[in-house]
GROMACS .gro file of C-alpha atoms in nm:
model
  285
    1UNK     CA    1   2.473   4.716  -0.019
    2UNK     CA    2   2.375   4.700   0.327
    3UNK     CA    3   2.075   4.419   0.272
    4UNK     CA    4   2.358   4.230   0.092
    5UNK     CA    5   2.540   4.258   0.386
    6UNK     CA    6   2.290   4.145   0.609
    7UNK     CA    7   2.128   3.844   0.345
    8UNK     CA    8   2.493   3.724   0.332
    9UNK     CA    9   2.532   3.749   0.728
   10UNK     CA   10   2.223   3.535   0.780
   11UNK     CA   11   2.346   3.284   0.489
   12UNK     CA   12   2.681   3.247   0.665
   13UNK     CA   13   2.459   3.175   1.027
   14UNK     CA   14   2.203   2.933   0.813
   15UNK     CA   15   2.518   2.724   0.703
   16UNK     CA   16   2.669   2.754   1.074
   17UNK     CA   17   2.320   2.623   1.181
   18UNK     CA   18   2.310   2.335   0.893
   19UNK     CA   19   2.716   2.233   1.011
   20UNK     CA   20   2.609   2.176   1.374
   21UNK     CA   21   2.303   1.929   1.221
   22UNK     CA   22   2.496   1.712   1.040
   23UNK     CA   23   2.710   1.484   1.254
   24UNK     CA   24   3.083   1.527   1.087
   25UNK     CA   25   3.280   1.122   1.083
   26UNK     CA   26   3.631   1.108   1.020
   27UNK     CA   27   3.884   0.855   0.957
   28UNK     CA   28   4.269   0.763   0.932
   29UNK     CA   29   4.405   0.676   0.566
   30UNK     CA   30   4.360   0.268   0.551
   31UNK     CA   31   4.117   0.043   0.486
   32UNK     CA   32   4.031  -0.097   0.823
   33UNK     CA   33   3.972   0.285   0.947
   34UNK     CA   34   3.806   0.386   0.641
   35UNK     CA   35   3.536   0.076   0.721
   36UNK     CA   36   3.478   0.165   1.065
   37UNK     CA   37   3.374   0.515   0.970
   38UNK     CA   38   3.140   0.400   0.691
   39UNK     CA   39   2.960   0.193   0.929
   40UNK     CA   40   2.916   0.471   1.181
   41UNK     CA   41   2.788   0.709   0.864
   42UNK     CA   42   2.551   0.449   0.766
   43UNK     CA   43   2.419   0.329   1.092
   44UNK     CA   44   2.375   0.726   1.193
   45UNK     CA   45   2.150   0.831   0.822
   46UNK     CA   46   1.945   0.494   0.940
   47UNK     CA   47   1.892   0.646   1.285
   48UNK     CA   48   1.795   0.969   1.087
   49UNK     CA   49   2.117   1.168   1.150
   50UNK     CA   50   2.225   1.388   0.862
   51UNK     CA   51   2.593   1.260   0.792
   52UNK     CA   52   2.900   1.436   0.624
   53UNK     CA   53   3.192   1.178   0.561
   54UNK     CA   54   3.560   1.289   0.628
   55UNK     CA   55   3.663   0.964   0.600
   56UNK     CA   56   4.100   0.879   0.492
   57UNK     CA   57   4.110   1.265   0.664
   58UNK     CA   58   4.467   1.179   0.758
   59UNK     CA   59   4.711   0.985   1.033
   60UNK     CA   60   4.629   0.967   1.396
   61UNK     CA   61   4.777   1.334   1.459
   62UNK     CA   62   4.554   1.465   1.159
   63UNK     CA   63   4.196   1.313   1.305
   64UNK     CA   64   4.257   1.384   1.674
   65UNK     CA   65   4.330   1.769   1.616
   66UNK     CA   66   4.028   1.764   1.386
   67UNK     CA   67   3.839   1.663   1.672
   68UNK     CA   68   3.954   1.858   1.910
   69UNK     CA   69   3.867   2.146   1.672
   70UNK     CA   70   3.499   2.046   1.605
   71UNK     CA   71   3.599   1.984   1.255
   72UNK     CA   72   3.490   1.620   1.331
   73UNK     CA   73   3.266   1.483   1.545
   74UNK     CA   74   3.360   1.095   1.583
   75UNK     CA   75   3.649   0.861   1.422
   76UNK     CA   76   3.779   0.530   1.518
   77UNK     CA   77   4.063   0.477   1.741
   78UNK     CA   78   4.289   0.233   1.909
   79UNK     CA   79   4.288   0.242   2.285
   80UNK     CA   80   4.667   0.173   2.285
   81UNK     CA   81   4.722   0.476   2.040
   82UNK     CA   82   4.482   0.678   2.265
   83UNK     CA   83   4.745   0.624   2.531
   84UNK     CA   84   5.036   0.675   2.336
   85UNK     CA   85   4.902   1.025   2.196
   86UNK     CA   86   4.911   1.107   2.520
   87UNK     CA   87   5.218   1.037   2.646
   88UNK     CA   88   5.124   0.686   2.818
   89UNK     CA   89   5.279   0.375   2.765
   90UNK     CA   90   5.045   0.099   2.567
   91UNK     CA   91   4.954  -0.203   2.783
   92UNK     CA   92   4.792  -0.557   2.749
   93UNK     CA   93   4.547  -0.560   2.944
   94UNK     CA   94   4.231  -0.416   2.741
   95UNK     CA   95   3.994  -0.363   2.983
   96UNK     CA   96   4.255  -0.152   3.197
   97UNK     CA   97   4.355   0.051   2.851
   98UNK     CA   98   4.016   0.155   2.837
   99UNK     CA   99   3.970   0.274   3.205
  100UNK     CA  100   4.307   0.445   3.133
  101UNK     CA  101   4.214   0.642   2.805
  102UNK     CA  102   3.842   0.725   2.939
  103UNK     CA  103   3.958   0.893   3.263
  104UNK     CA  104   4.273   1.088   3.052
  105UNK     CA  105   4.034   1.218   2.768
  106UNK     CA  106   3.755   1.318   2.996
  107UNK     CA  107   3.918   1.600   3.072
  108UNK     CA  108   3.934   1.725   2.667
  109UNK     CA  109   3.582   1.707   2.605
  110UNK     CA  110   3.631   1.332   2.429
  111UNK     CA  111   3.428   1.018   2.496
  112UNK     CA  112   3.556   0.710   2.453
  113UNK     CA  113   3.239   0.460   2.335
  114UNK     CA  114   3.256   0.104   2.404
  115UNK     CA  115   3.480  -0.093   2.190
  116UNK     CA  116   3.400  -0.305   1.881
  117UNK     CA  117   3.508  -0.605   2.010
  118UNK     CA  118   3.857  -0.671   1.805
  119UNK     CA  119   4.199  -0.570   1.856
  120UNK     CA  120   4.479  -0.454   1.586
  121UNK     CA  121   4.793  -0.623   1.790
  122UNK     CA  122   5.113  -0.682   1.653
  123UNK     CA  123   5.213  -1.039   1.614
  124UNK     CA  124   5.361  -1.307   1.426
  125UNK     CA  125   5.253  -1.525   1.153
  126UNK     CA  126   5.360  -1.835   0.969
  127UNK     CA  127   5.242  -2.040   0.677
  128UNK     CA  128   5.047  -2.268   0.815
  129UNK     CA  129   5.212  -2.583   0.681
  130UNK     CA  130   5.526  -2.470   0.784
  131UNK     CA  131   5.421  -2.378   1.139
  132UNK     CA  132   5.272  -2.738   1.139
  133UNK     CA  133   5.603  -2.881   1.023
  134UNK     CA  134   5.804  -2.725   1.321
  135UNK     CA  135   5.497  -2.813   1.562
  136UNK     CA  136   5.470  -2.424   1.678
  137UNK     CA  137   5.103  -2.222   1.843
  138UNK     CA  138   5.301  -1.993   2.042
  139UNK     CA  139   5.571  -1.763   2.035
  140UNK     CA  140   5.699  -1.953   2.283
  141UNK     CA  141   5.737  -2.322   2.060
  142UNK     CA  142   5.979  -2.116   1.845
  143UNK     CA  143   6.208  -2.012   2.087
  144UNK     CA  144   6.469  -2.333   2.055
  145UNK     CA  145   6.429  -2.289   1.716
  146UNK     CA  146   6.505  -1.959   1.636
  147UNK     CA  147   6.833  -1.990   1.515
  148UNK     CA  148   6.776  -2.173   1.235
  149UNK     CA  149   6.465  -1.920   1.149
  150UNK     CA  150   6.410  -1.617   0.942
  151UNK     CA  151   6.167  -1.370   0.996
  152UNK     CA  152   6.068  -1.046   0.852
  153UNK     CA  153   5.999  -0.733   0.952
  154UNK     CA  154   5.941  -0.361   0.873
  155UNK     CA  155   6.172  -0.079   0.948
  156UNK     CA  156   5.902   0.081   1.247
  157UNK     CA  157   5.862  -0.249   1.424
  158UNK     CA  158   6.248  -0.318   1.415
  159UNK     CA  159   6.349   0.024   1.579
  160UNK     CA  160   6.029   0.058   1.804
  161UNK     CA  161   6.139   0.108   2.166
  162UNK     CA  162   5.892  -0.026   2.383
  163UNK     CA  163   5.697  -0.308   2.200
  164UNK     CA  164   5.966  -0.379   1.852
  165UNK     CA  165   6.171  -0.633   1.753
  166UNK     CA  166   6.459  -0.568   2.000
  167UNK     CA  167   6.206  -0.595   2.288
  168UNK     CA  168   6.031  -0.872   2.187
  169UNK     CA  169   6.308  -1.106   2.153
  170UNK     CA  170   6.446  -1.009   2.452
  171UNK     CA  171   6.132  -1.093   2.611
  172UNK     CA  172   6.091  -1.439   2.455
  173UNK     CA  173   6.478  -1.455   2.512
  174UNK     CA  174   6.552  -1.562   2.111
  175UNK     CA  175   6.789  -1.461   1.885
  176UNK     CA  176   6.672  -1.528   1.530
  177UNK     CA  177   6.925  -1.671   1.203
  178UNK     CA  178   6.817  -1.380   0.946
  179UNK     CA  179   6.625  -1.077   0.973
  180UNK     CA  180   6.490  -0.949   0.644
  181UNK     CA  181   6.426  -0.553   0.736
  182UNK     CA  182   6.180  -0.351   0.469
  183UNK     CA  183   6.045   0.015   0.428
  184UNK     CA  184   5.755   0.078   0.670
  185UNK     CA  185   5.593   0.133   0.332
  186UNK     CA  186   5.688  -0.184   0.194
  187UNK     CA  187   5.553  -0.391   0.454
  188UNK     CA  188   5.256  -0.607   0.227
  189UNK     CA  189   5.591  -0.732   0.055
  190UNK     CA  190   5.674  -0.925   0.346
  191UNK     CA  191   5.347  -1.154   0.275
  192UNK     CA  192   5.540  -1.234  -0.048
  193UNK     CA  193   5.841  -1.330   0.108
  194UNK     CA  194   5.667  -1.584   0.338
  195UNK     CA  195   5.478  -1.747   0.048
  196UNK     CA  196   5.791  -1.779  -0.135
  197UNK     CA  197   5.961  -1.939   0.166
  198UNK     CA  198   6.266  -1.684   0.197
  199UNK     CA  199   6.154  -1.602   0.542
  200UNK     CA  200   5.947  -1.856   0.798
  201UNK     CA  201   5.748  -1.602   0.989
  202UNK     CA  202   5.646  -1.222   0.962
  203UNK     CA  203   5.529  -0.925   1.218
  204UNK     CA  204   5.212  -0.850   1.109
  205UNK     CA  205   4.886  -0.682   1.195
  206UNK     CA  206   4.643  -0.929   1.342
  207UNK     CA  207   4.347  -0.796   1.127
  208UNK     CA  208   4.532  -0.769   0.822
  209UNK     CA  209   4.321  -0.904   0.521
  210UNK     CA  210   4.626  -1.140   0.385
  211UNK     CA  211   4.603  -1.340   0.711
  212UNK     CA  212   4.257  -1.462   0.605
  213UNK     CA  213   4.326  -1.447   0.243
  214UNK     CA  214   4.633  -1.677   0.262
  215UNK     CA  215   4.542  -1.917   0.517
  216UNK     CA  216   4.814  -1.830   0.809
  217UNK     CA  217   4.874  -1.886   1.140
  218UNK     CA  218   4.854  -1.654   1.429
  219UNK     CA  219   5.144  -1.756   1.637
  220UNK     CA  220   4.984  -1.694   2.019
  221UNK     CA  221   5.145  -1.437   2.235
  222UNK     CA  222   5.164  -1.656   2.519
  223UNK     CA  223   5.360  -1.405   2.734
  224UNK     CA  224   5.149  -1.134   2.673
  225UNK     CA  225   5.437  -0.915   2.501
  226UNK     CA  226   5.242  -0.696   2.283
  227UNK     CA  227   5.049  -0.426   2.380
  228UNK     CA  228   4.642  -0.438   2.303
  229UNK     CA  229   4.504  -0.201   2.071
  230UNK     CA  230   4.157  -0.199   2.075
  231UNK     CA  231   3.910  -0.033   1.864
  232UNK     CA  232   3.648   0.199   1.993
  233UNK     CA  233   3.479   0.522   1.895
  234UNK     CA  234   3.591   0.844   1.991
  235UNK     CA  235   3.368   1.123   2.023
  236UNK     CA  236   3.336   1.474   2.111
  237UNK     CA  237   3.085   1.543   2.457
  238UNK     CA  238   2.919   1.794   2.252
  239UNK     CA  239   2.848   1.586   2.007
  240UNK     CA  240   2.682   1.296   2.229
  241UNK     CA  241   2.473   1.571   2.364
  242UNK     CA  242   2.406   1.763   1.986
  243UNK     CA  243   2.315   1.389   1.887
  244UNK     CA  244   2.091   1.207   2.121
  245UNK     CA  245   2.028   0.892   1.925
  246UNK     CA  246   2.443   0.899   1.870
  247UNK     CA  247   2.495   0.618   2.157
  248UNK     CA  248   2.210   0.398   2.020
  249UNK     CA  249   2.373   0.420   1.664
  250UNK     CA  250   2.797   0.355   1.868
  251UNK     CA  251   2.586   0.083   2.069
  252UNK     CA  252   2.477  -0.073   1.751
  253UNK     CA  253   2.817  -0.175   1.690
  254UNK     CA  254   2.994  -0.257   2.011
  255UNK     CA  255   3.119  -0.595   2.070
  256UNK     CA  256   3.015  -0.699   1.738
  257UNK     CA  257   3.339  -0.729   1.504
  258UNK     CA  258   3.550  -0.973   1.584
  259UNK     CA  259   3.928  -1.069   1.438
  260UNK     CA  260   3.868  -1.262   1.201
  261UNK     CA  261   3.570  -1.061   1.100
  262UNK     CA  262   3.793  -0.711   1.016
  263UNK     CA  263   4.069  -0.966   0.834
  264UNK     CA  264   3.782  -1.040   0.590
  265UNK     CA  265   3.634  -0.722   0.514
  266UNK     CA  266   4.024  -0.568   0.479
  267UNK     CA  267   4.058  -0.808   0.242
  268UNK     CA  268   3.742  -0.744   0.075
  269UNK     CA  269   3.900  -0.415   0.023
  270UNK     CA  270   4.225  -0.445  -0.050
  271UNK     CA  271   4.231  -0.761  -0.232
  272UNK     CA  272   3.878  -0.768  -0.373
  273UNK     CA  273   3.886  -0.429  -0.485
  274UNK     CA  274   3.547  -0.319  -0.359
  275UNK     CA  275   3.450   0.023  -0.230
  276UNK     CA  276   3.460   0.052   0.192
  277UNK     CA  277   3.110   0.182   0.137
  278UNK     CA  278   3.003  -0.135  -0.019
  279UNK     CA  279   3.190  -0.422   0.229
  280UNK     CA  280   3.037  -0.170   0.528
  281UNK     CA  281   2.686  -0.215   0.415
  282UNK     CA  282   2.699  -0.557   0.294
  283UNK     CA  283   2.861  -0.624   0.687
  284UNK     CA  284   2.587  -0.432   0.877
  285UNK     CA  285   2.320  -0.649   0.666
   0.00000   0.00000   0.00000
C-alpha cells in the first residue's frame, strides 16, 4: 500500500510537471475571441510549444479569474474592457488605453502584449445605398436628419451609461424619429431589419462579419464618441518567463489584423460555417 502511495504521489508531481510544459490559451465565447486564441495555439505548436486549448472558456469575468489562477496562461482582450474590469473608465485614445492597462495590471502579475492592430468599437452602420442617398460618412452628416431616421439598437447599448445610446446622442446633439430596441441576445436581428429597410442605421460592432458580408457602411465617428477597444494579448509574467519563445510567437501577430481583416474571418465563421481552427490557419498562411 505504501509504494502505491508513493507511485501515485510521483504520478500526481509528473502531471504537475507536464501542466507547467504545456502553455494553457483561453478564450471568451464568440467567434472573433475563439480566432484569436487559435492563432496563438497554432503559432505557439509551430514555435515548438506544447499547447492545451481552453478556448469559448467563458465571458470576460470567466477568462480573467482563470488567469489570475494559473488555470490559463494567455487569452485575448480588449484594452477598453481591461480598463473597465478594473474599475476605469474606457477612452479613445488607443495608445493612452494601453499605457493605462499595462501600468494597472503590472501589479497582478499580467502582461499586456502589443496589440493586433484592430479595434472592436461600437458604431453605426447603414446600407450603403441608403447612406449614399442621404449623402452621410459621418455621424455627424446625420445629425439634421435624424428626425426623420430610424435606427436600431440592442437593449445593453440603449441603457449603457457612459458610451450608450443616451450618451451618444447627446453628444452628437440628435434626437432620432424611431428607436427599434431588441434583446442583447437578439442583436444579429437588427442586420435584418436594415436590409429590409424598417430601420436606416444600426449600432453595431465594427468587426462584425455582416458588415463585410452585406456591403455596409461604417458611418465615421468624427467626434471621437466611442471608446477604443483594442485587441491585445494578455498574459501571465510567469508564463513569459516559463515560455521564452512566447513573445516571438505574440510578436508574430502584432499589428497584423486589421478591420476589415477580423470582419472577414467572423464571417467566415459565422456565416460560412467553418471551424475557427480552419479560418485561423488558412489566415496565418
Amino acid at each position: 500500500m505504501r509504494q502505491f502511495l508513493v507511485s501515485l504521489c510521483l504520478l500526481a508531481l509528473v502531471a504537475c510537471d507536464d501542466a507547467s510544459d504545456t502553455l494553457k490559451i483561453g478564450g471568451k465565447d464568440f467567434s472573433e475571441s475563439s480566432i484569436l486564441s487559435e492563432m496563438i495555439a497554432l503559432l505557439a505548436e509551430d514555435a515548438g510549444i506544447a499547447v492545451t486549448r481552453r478556448t469559448s472558456l467563458g465571458d470576460t469575468m470567466v477568462n480573467l479569474e482563470a488567469l489570475r489562477r494559473g488555470e490559463i496562461d494567455v487569452y485575448a482582450e480588449y484594452n477598453g474592457t481591461g480598463l473597465v474590469m478594473l474599475g476605469q473608465p474606457a477612452i479613445s485614445d488607443g495608445d493612452a488605453a494601453m499605457e493605462k492597462v499595462r501600468a494597472l495590471y503590472q501589479s497582478l502579475g499580467l502582461v499586456w502584449g502589443d496589440r493586433f492592430g484592430f479595434a472592436n468599437n461600437y458604431g453605426l452602420a447603414m446600407r450603403s445605398g441608403r447612406a449614399e442617398e442621404l449623402g452621410v460618412t459621418t455621424i455627424s452628416d446625420i445629425v439634421d436628419q435624424a428626425g426623420s431616421l430610424a435606427i436600431g439598437v440592442d437593449e445593453n447599448f440603449r441603457t449603457r451609461p457612459l458610451d450608450g445610446f443616451g450618451p451618444m446622442t447627446a453628444r452628437y446633439g440628435m434626437t432620432f424619429g424611431t428607436v427599434s430596441v431588441v434583446p442583447a441576445e437578439e442583436r444579429p436581428t437588427l442586420y435584418d431589419t436594415l436590409l429590409d429597410g424598417s430601420t436606416d442605421l444600426s449600432e453595431v460592432f465594427t468587426t462584425d462579419g455582416q458588415i463585410a458580408d452585406l456591403g455596409l457602411v461604417l458611418l465615421e465617428d468624427d467626434l471621437g464618441f466611442f471608446p477604443v477597444y483594442e485587441a491585445a494579448p494578455l498574459v501571465r509574467s510567469a508564463a513569459m518567463t516559463r515560455f521564452r519563445e512566447l513573445q516571438g510567437v505574440l510578436g508574430r501577430l502584432a499589428g497584423r489584423l486589421a478591420a476589415d481583416t477580423m470582419q472577414q474571418l467572423n464571417s467566415r465563421v459565422e456565416q460560412d460555417a467553418l471551424s475557427t481552427r480552419e479560418v485561423a490557419r488558412a489566415a496565418l498562411a
